Tab-separated table of C-alpha atoms and ligand atoms in Angstrom:
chain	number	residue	atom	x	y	z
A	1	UNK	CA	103.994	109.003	140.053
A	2	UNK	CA	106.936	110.416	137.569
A	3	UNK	CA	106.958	113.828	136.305
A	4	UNK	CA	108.244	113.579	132.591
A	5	UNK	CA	109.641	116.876	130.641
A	6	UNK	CA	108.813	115.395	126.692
A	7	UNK	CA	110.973	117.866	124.440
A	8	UNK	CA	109.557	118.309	120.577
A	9	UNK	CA	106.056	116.725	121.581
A	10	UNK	CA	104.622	118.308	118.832
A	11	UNK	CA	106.531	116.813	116.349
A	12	UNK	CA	106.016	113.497	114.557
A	13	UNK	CA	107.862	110.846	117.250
A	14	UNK	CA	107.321	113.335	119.994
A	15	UNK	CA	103.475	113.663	119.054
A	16	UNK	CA	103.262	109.157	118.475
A	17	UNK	CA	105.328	109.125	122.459
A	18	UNK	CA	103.256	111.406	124.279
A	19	UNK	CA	99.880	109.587	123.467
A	20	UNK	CA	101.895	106.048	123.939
A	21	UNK	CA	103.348	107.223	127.126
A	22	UNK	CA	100.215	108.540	128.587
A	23	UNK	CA	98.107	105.540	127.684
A	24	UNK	CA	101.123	103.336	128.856
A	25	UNK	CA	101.825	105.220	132.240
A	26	UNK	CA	98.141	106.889	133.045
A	27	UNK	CA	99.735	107.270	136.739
A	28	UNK	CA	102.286	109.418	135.215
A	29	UNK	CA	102.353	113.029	134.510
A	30	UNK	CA	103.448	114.743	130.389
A	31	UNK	CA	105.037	117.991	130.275
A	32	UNK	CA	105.947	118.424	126.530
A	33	UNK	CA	107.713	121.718	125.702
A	34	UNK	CA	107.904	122.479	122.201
A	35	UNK	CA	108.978	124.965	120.194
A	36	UNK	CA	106.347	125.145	117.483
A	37	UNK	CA	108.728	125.486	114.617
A	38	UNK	CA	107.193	124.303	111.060
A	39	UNK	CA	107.724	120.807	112.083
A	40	UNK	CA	105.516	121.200	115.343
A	41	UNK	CA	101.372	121.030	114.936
A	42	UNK	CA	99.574	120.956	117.860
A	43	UNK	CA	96.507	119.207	116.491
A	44	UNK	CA	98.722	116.606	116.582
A	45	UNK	CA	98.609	116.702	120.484
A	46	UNK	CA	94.789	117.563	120.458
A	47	UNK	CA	93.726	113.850	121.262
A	48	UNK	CA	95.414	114.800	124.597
A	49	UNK	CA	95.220	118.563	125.283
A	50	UNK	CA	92.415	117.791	128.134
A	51	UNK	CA	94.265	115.194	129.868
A	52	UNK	CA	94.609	116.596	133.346
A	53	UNK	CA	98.039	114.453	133.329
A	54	UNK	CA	98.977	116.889	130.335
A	55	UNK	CA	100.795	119.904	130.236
A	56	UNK	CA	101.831	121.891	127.112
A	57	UNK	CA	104.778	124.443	127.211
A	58	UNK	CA	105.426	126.448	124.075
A	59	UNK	CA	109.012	126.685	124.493
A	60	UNK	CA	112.475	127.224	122.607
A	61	UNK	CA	114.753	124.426	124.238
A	62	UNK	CA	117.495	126.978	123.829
A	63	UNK	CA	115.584	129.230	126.249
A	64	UNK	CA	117.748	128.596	129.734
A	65	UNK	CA	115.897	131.129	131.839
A	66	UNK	CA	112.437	129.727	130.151
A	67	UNK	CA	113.664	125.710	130.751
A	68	UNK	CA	115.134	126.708	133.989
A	69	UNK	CA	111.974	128.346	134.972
A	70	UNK	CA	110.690	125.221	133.976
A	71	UNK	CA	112.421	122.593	135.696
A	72	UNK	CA	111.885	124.836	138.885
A	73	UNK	CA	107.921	124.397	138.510
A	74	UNK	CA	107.753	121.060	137.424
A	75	UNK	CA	110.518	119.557	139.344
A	76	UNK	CA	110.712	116.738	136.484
A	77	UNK	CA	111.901	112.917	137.231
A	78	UNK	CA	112.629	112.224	133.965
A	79	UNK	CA	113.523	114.581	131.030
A	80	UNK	CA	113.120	112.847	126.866
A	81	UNK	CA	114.679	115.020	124.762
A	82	UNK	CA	113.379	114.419	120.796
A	83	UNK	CA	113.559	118.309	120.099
A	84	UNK	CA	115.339	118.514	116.954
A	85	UNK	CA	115.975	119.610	113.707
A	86	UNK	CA	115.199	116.890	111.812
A	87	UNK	CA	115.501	117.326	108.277
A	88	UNK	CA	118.443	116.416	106.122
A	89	UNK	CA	117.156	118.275	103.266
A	90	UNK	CA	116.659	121.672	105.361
A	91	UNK	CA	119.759	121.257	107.071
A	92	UNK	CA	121.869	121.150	103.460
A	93	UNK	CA	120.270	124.457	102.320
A	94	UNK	CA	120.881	125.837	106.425
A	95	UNK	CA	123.065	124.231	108.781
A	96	UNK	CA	122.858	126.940	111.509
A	97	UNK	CA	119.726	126.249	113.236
A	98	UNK	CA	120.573	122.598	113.512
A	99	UNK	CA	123.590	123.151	115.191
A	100	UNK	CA	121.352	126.000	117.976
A	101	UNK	CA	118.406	123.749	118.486
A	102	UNK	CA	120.530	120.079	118.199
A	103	UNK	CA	123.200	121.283	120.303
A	104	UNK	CA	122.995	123.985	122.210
A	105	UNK	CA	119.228	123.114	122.810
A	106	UNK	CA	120.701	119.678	124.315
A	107	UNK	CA	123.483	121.766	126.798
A	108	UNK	CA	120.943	123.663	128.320
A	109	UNK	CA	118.534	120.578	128.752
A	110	UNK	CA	121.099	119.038	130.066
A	111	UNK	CA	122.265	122.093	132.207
A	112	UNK	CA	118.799	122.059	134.031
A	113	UNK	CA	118.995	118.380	134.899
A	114	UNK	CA	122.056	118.425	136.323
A	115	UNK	CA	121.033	122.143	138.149
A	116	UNK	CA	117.288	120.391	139.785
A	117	UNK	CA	119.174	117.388	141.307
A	118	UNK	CA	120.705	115.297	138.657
A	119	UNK	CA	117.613	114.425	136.752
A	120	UNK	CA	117.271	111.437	134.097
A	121	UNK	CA	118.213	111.982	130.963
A	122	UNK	CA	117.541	110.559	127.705
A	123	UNK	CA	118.141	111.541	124.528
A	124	UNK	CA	116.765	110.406	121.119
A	125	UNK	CA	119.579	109.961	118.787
A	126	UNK	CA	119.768	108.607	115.593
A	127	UNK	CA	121.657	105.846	113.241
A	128	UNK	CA	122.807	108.668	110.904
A	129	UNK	CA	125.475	109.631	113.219
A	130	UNK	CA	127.036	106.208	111.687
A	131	UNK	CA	127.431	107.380	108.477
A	132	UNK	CA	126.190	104.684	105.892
A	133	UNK	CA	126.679	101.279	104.650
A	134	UNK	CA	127.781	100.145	101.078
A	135	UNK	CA	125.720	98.764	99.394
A	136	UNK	CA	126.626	95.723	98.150
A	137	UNK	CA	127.747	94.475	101.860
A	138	UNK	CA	124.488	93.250	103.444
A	139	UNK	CA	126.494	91.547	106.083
A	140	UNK	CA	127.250	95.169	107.681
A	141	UNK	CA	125.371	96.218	110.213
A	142	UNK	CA	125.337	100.017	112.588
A	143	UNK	CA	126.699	97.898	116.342
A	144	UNK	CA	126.729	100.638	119.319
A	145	UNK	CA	130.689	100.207	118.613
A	146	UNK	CA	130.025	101.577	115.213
A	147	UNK	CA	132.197	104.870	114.747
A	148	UNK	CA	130.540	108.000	114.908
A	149	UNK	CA	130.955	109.454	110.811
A	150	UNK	CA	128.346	111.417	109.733
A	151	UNK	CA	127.660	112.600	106.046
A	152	UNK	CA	125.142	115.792	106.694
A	153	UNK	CA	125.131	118.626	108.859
A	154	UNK	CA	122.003	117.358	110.160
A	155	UNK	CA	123.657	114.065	111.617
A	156	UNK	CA	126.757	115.886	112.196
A	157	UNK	CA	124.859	117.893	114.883
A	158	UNK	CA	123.163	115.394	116.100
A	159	UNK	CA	126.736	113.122	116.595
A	160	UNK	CA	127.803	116.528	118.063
A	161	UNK	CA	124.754	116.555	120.649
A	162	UNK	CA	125.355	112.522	121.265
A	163	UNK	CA	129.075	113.054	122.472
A	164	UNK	CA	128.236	116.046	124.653
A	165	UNK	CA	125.463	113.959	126.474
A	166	UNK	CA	128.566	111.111	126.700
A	167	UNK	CA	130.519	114.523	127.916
A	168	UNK	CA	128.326	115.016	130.907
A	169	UNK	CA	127.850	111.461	132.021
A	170	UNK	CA	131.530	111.007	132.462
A	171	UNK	CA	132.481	114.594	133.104
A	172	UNK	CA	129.179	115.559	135.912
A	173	UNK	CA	127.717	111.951	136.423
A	174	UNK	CA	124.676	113.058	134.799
A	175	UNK	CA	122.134	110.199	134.060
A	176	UNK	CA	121.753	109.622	130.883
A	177	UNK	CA	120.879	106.882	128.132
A	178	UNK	CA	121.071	107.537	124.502
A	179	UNK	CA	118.920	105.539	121.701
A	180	UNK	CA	119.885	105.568	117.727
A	181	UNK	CA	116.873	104.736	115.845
A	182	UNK	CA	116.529	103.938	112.189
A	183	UNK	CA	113.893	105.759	109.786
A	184	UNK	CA	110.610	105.713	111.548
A	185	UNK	CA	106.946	105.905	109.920
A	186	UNK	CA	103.496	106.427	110.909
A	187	UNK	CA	100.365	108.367	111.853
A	188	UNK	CA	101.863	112.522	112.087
A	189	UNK	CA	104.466	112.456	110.083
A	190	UNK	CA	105.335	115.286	108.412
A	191	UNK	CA	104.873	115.609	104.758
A	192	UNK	CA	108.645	116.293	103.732
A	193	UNK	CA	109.809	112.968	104.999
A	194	UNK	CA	109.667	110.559	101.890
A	195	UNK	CA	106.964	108.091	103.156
A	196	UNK	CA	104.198	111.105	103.959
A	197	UNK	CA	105.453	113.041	101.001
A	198	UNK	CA	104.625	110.136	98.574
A	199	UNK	CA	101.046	109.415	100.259
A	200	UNK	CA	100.128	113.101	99.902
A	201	UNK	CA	101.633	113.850	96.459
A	202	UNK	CA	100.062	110.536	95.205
A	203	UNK	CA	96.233	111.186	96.468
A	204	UNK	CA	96.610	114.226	94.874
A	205	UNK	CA	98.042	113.001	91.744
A	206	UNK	CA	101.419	114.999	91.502
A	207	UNK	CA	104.853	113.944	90.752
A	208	UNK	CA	106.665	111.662	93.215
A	209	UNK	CA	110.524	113.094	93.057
A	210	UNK	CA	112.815	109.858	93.940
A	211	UNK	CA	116.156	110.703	94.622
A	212	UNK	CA	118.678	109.893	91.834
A	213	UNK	CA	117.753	106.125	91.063
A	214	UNK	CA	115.869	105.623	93.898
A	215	UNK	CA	118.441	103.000	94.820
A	216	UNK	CA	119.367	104.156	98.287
A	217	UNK	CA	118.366	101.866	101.654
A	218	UNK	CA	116.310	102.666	104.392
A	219	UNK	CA	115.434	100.243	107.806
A	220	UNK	CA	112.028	101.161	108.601
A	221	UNK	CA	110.471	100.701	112.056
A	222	UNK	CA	106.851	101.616	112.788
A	223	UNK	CA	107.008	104.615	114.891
A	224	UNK	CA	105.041	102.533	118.281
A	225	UNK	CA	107.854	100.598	118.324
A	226	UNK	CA	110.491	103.176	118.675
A	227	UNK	CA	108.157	105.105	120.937
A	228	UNK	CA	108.285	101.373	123.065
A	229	UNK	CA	112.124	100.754	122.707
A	230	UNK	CA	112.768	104.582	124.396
A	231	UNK	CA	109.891	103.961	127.593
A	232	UNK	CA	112.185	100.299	128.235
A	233	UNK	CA	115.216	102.549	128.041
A	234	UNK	CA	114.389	105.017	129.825
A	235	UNK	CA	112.600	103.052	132.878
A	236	UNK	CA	114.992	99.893	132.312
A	237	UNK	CA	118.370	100.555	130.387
A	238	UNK	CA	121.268	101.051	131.713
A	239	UNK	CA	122.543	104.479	132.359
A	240	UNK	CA	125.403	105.390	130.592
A	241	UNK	CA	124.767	103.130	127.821
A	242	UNK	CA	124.193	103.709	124.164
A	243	UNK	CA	121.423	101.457	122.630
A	244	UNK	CA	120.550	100.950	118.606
A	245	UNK	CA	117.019	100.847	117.751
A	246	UNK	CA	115.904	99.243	114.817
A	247	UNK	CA	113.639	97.374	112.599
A	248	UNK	CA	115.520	94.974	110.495
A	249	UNK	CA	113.423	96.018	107.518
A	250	UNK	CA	115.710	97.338	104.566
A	251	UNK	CA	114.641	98.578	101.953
A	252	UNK	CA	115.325	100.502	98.230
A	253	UNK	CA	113.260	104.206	98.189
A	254	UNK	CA	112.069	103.116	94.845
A	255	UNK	CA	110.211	100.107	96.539
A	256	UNK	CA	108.960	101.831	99.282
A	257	UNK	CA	107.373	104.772	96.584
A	258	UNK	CA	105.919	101.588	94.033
A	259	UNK	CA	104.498	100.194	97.401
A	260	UNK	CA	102.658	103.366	97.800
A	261	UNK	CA	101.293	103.868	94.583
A	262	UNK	CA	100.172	100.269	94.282
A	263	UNK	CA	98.388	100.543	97.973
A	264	UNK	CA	96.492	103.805	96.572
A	265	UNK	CA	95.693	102.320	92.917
A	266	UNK	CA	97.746	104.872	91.375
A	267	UNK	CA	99.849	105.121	88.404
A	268	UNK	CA	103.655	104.652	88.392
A	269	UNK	CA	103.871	106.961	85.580
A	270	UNK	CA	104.305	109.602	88.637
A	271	UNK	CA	107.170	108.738	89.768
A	272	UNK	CA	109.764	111.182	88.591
A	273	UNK	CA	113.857	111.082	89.233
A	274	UNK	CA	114.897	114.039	90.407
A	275	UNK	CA	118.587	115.151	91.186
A	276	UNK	CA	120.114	113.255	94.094
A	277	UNK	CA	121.167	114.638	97.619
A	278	UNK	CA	124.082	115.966	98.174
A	279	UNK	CA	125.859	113.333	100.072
A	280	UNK	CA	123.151	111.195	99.626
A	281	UNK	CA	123.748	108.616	102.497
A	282	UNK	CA	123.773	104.873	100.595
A	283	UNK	CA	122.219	102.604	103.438
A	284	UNK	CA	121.486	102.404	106.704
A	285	UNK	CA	121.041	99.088	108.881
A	286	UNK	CA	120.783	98.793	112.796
A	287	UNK	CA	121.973	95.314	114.568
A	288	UNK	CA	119.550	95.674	117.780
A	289	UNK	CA	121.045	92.374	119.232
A	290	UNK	CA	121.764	94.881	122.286
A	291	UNK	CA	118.231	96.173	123.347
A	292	UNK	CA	117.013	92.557	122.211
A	293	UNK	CA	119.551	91.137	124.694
A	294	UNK	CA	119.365	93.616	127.508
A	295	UNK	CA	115.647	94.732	127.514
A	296	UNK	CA	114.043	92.106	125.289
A	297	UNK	CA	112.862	94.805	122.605
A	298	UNK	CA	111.663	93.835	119.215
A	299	UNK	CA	109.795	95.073	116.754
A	300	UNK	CA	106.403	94.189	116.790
A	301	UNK	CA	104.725	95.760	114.054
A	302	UNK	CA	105.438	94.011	110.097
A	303	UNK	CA	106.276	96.659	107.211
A	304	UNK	CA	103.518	95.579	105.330
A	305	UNK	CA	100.533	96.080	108.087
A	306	UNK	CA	102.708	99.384	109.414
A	307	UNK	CA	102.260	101.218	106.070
A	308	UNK	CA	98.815	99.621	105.340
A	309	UNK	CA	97.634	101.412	108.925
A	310	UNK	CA	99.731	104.559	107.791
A	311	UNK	CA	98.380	104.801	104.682
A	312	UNK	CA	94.980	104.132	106.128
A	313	UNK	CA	95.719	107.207	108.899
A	314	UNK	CA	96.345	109.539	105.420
A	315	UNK	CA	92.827	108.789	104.633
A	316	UNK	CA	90.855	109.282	107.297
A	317	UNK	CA	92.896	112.531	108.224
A	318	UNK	CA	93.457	114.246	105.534
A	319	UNK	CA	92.673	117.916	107.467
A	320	UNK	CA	95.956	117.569	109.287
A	321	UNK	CA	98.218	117.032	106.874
A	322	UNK	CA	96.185	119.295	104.009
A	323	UNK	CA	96.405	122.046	106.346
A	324	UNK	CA	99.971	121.522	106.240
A	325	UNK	CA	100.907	121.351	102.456
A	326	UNK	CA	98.642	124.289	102.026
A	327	UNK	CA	100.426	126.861	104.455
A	328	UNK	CA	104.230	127.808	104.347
A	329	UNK	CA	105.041	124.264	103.322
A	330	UNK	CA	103.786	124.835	99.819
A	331	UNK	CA	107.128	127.630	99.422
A	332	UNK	CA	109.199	124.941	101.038
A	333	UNK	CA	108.434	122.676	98.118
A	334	UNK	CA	108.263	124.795	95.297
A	335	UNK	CA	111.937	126.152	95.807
A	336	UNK	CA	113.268	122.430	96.652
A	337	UNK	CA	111.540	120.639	93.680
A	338	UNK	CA	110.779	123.258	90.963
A	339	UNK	CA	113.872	122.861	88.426
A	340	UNK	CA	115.250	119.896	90.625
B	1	LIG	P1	110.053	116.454	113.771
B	1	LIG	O1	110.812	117.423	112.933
B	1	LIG	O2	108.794	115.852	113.260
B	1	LIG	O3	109.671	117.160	115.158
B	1	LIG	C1	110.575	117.973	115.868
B	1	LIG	C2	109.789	118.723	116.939
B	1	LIG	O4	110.726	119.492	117.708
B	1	LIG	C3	108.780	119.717	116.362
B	1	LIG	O5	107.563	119.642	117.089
B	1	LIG	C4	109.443	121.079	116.575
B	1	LIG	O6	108.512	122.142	116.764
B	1	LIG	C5	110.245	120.821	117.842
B	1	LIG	N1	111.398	121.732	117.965
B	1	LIG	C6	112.305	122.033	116.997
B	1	LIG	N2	113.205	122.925	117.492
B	1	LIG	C7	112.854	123.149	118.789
B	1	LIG	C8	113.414	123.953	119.819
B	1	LIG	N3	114.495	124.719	119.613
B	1	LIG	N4	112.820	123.951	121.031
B	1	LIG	C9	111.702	123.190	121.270
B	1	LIG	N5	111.127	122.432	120.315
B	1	LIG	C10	111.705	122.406	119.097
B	1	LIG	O7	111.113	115.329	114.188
B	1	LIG	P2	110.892	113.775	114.430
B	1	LIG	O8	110.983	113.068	113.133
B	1	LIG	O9	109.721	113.589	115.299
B	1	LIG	O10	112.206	113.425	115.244
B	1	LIG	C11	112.232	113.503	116.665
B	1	LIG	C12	113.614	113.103	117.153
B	1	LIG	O11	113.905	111.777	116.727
B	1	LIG	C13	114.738	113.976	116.617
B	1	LIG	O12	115.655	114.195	117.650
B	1	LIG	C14	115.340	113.154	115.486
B	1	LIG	O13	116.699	113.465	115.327
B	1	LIG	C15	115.143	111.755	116.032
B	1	LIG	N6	115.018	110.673	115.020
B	1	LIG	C16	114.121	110.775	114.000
B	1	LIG	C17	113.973	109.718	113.107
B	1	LIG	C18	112.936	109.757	111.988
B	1	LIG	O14	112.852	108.814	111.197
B	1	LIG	N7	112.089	110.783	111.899
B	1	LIG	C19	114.758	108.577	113.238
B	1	LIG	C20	115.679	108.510	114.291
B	1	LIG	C21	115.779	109.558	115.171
B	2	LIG	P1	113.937	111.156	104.414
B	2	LIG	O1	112.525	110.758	104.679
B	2	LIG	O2	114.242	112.614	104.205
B	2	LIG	O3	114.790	110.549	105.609
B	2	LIG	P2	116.429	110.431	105.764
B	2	LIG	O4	117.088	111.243	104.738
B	2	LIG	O5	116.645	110.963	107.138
B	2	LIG	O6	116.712	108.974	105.643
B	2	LIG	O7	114.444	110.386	103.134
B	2	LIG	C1	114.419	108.964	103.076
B	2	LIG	C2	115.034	108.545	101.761
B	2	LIG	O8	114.185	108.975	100.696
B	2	LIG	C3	116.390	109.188	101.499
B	2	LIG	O9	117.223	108.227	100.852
B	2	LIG	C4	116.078	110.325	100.534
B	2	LIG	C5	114.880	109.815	99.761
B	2	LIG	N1	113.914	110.855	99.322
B	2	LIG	C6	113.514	110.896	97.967
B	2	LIG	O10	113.945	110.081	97.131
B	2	LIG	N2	112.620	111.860	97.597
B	2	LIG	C7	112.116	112.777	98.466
B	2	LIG	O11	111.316	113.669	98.037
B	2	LIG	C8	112.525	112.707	99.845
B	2	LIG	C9	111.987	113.689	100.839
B	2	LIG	C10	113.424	111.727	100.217
């Protein structure tokens, strides 16, 4: 029986890998700490709050007398860090918190591993640290040999939290693995991420703000599947290593939002073009030969069931994510969209 430490638990991937893992490994005992920032929402974790394999730790990752205090009770095997900062449009309009939570959140993780006996790390990247693609060359691909070259300040700290995890592997022999994923959708997700934003805005008939032309390229994995590809790495990759996750599923925003509105029966006269991104990363495309190769990951579940069973999770929940859009999120939106 392992003792894991899940970081950012109540987030969206967090939330979809604690109820995988615990179903997957019922021997196996959860410990998620989380922050609770606006992206955290523990009714997400509710399916699991009773589980006497299931502890919940509100907890700032940045804390090192909190975490250490931590580590000391729990005496962890294995620590998953997906605490982050996570939004590319938050992070433009305030860089600072990405750089506390993606970085120096990371350092002290890390610093209580290698303090309680050299504990296993992993931590969930992403392919944004790459930079992007053109895109008019489909034959390029994101390889693990990729250069790091990030566009945001989002990826930028997270590329700054990937090479410090590097750091202590080579520098204190720390344990670690590292896994870039590509966009991931699904049940949880918050509603600021295109994919959610579009359901909700579209059952409740209000503009759907595409990006400039809507032309930019996203590879999609169902968020099981990256919750799978980190439990192989974690129990079965090699340490050290760096390993791409992805779906092989490009595709145009613009699709993705007349997918959407053609599940639901809406109108496309709601989509509305909006003023791009700054920096507006062009396309992004993983080559997973690696994982494929060394732990015989691939994606299991098709684009077109994935966002049939998300869009079908929208319905039938619609208190979790209402409650959302009706709280603090509501200023959120109004001052990014209102005179976009
Ligand atoms: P999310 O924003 O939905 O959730 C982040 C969670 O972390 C929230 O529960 C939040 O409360 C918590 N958190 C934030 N700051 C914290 C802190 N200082 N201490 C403790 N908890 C804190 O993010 P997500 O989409 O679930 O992403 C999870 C991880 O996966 C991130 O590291 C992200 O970079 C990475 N990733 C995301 C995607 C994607 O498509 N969403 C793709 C690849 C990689
Ligand atoms: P997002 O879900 O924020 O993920 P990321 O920027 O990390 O890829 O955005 C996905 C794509 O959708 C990205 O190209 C920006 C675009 N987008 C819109 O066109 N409109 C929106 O309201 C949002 C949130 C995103």
């Amino acid at each position: 029986m392992s003792t894991v430490i899940v970081t950012g638990g109540a987030g969206f991937i967090g939330g979809n890998f604690v109820h995988y893992y615990l179903w997957a490994h019922p021997e196996d005992r959860v410990v998620c700490v989380d922050k609770l920032t606006y992206a955290g929402n523990l009714s997400t974790l509710a399916p699991v709050m009773d589980n006497p394999n299931f502890r919940f730790c509100k907890l700032d990752i940045c804390d090192r007398d909190g975490i250490f205090k931590l580590f000391e009770e729990e005496k962890p095997d294995i620590v998953i860090n997906f605490a982050a900062e996570s939004h590319v449009d938050r992070s433009i309009e305030n860089p600072q918190i990405f750089l506390e939570t993606n970085i120096i959140g990371t350092s002290v993780m890390m610093d209580a591993c290698r303090n309680f006996g050299n504990v296993r790390y992993h931590q969930v990247s992403t392919d944004e640290v790459y930079g992007d693609l053109p895109l008019d060359r489909p034959d390029m691909f994101f390889t693990e040999e990729t250069p790091i070259h990030t566009s945001s300040p989002y990826s930028s700290s997270k590329a700054g939290a990937d090479l410090l995890v590097q750091a202590y592997y080579r520098t204190y022999g720390l344990p670690i693995t590292i896994s870039r994923c590509s966009n991931n959708y699904g049940p949880y997700h918050f509603p600021e991420k295109l994919i959610p934003l579009m359901i909700a805005n579209c059952l409740n008939d209000k503009p759907l703000p595409v990006y400039g032309e809507g032309l930019n390229v996203r590879d999609w994995l169902y968020v099981e599947d990256h919750c799978k590809a980190i439990d192989l790495i974690v129990h079965k990759g090699r340490i050290g290593e760096v390993y791409n996750v992805g779906g092989h599923n490009e595709m145009k925003n613009i699709d993705i939002v007349k997918l959407i509105i053609k599940e639901l029966g809406k109108s496309e006269d709601l989509i509305t073009y909006v003023t791009d991104r700054k920096g507006h990363d062009l396309r992004y495309a993983i080559d997973p030969t690696k994982i494929h190769n060394e732990l015989g990951w691939l994606p299991e579940t098709k684009f077109a069931d994935g966002i049939k069973k998300t869009i079908k999770w929208y319905l039938e929940n619609r208190i979790w994510w209402e409650e959302i859009i009706s709280g603090e999120y509501q200023n959120y939106y109004d001052k990014m969209y209102s005179n976009r």
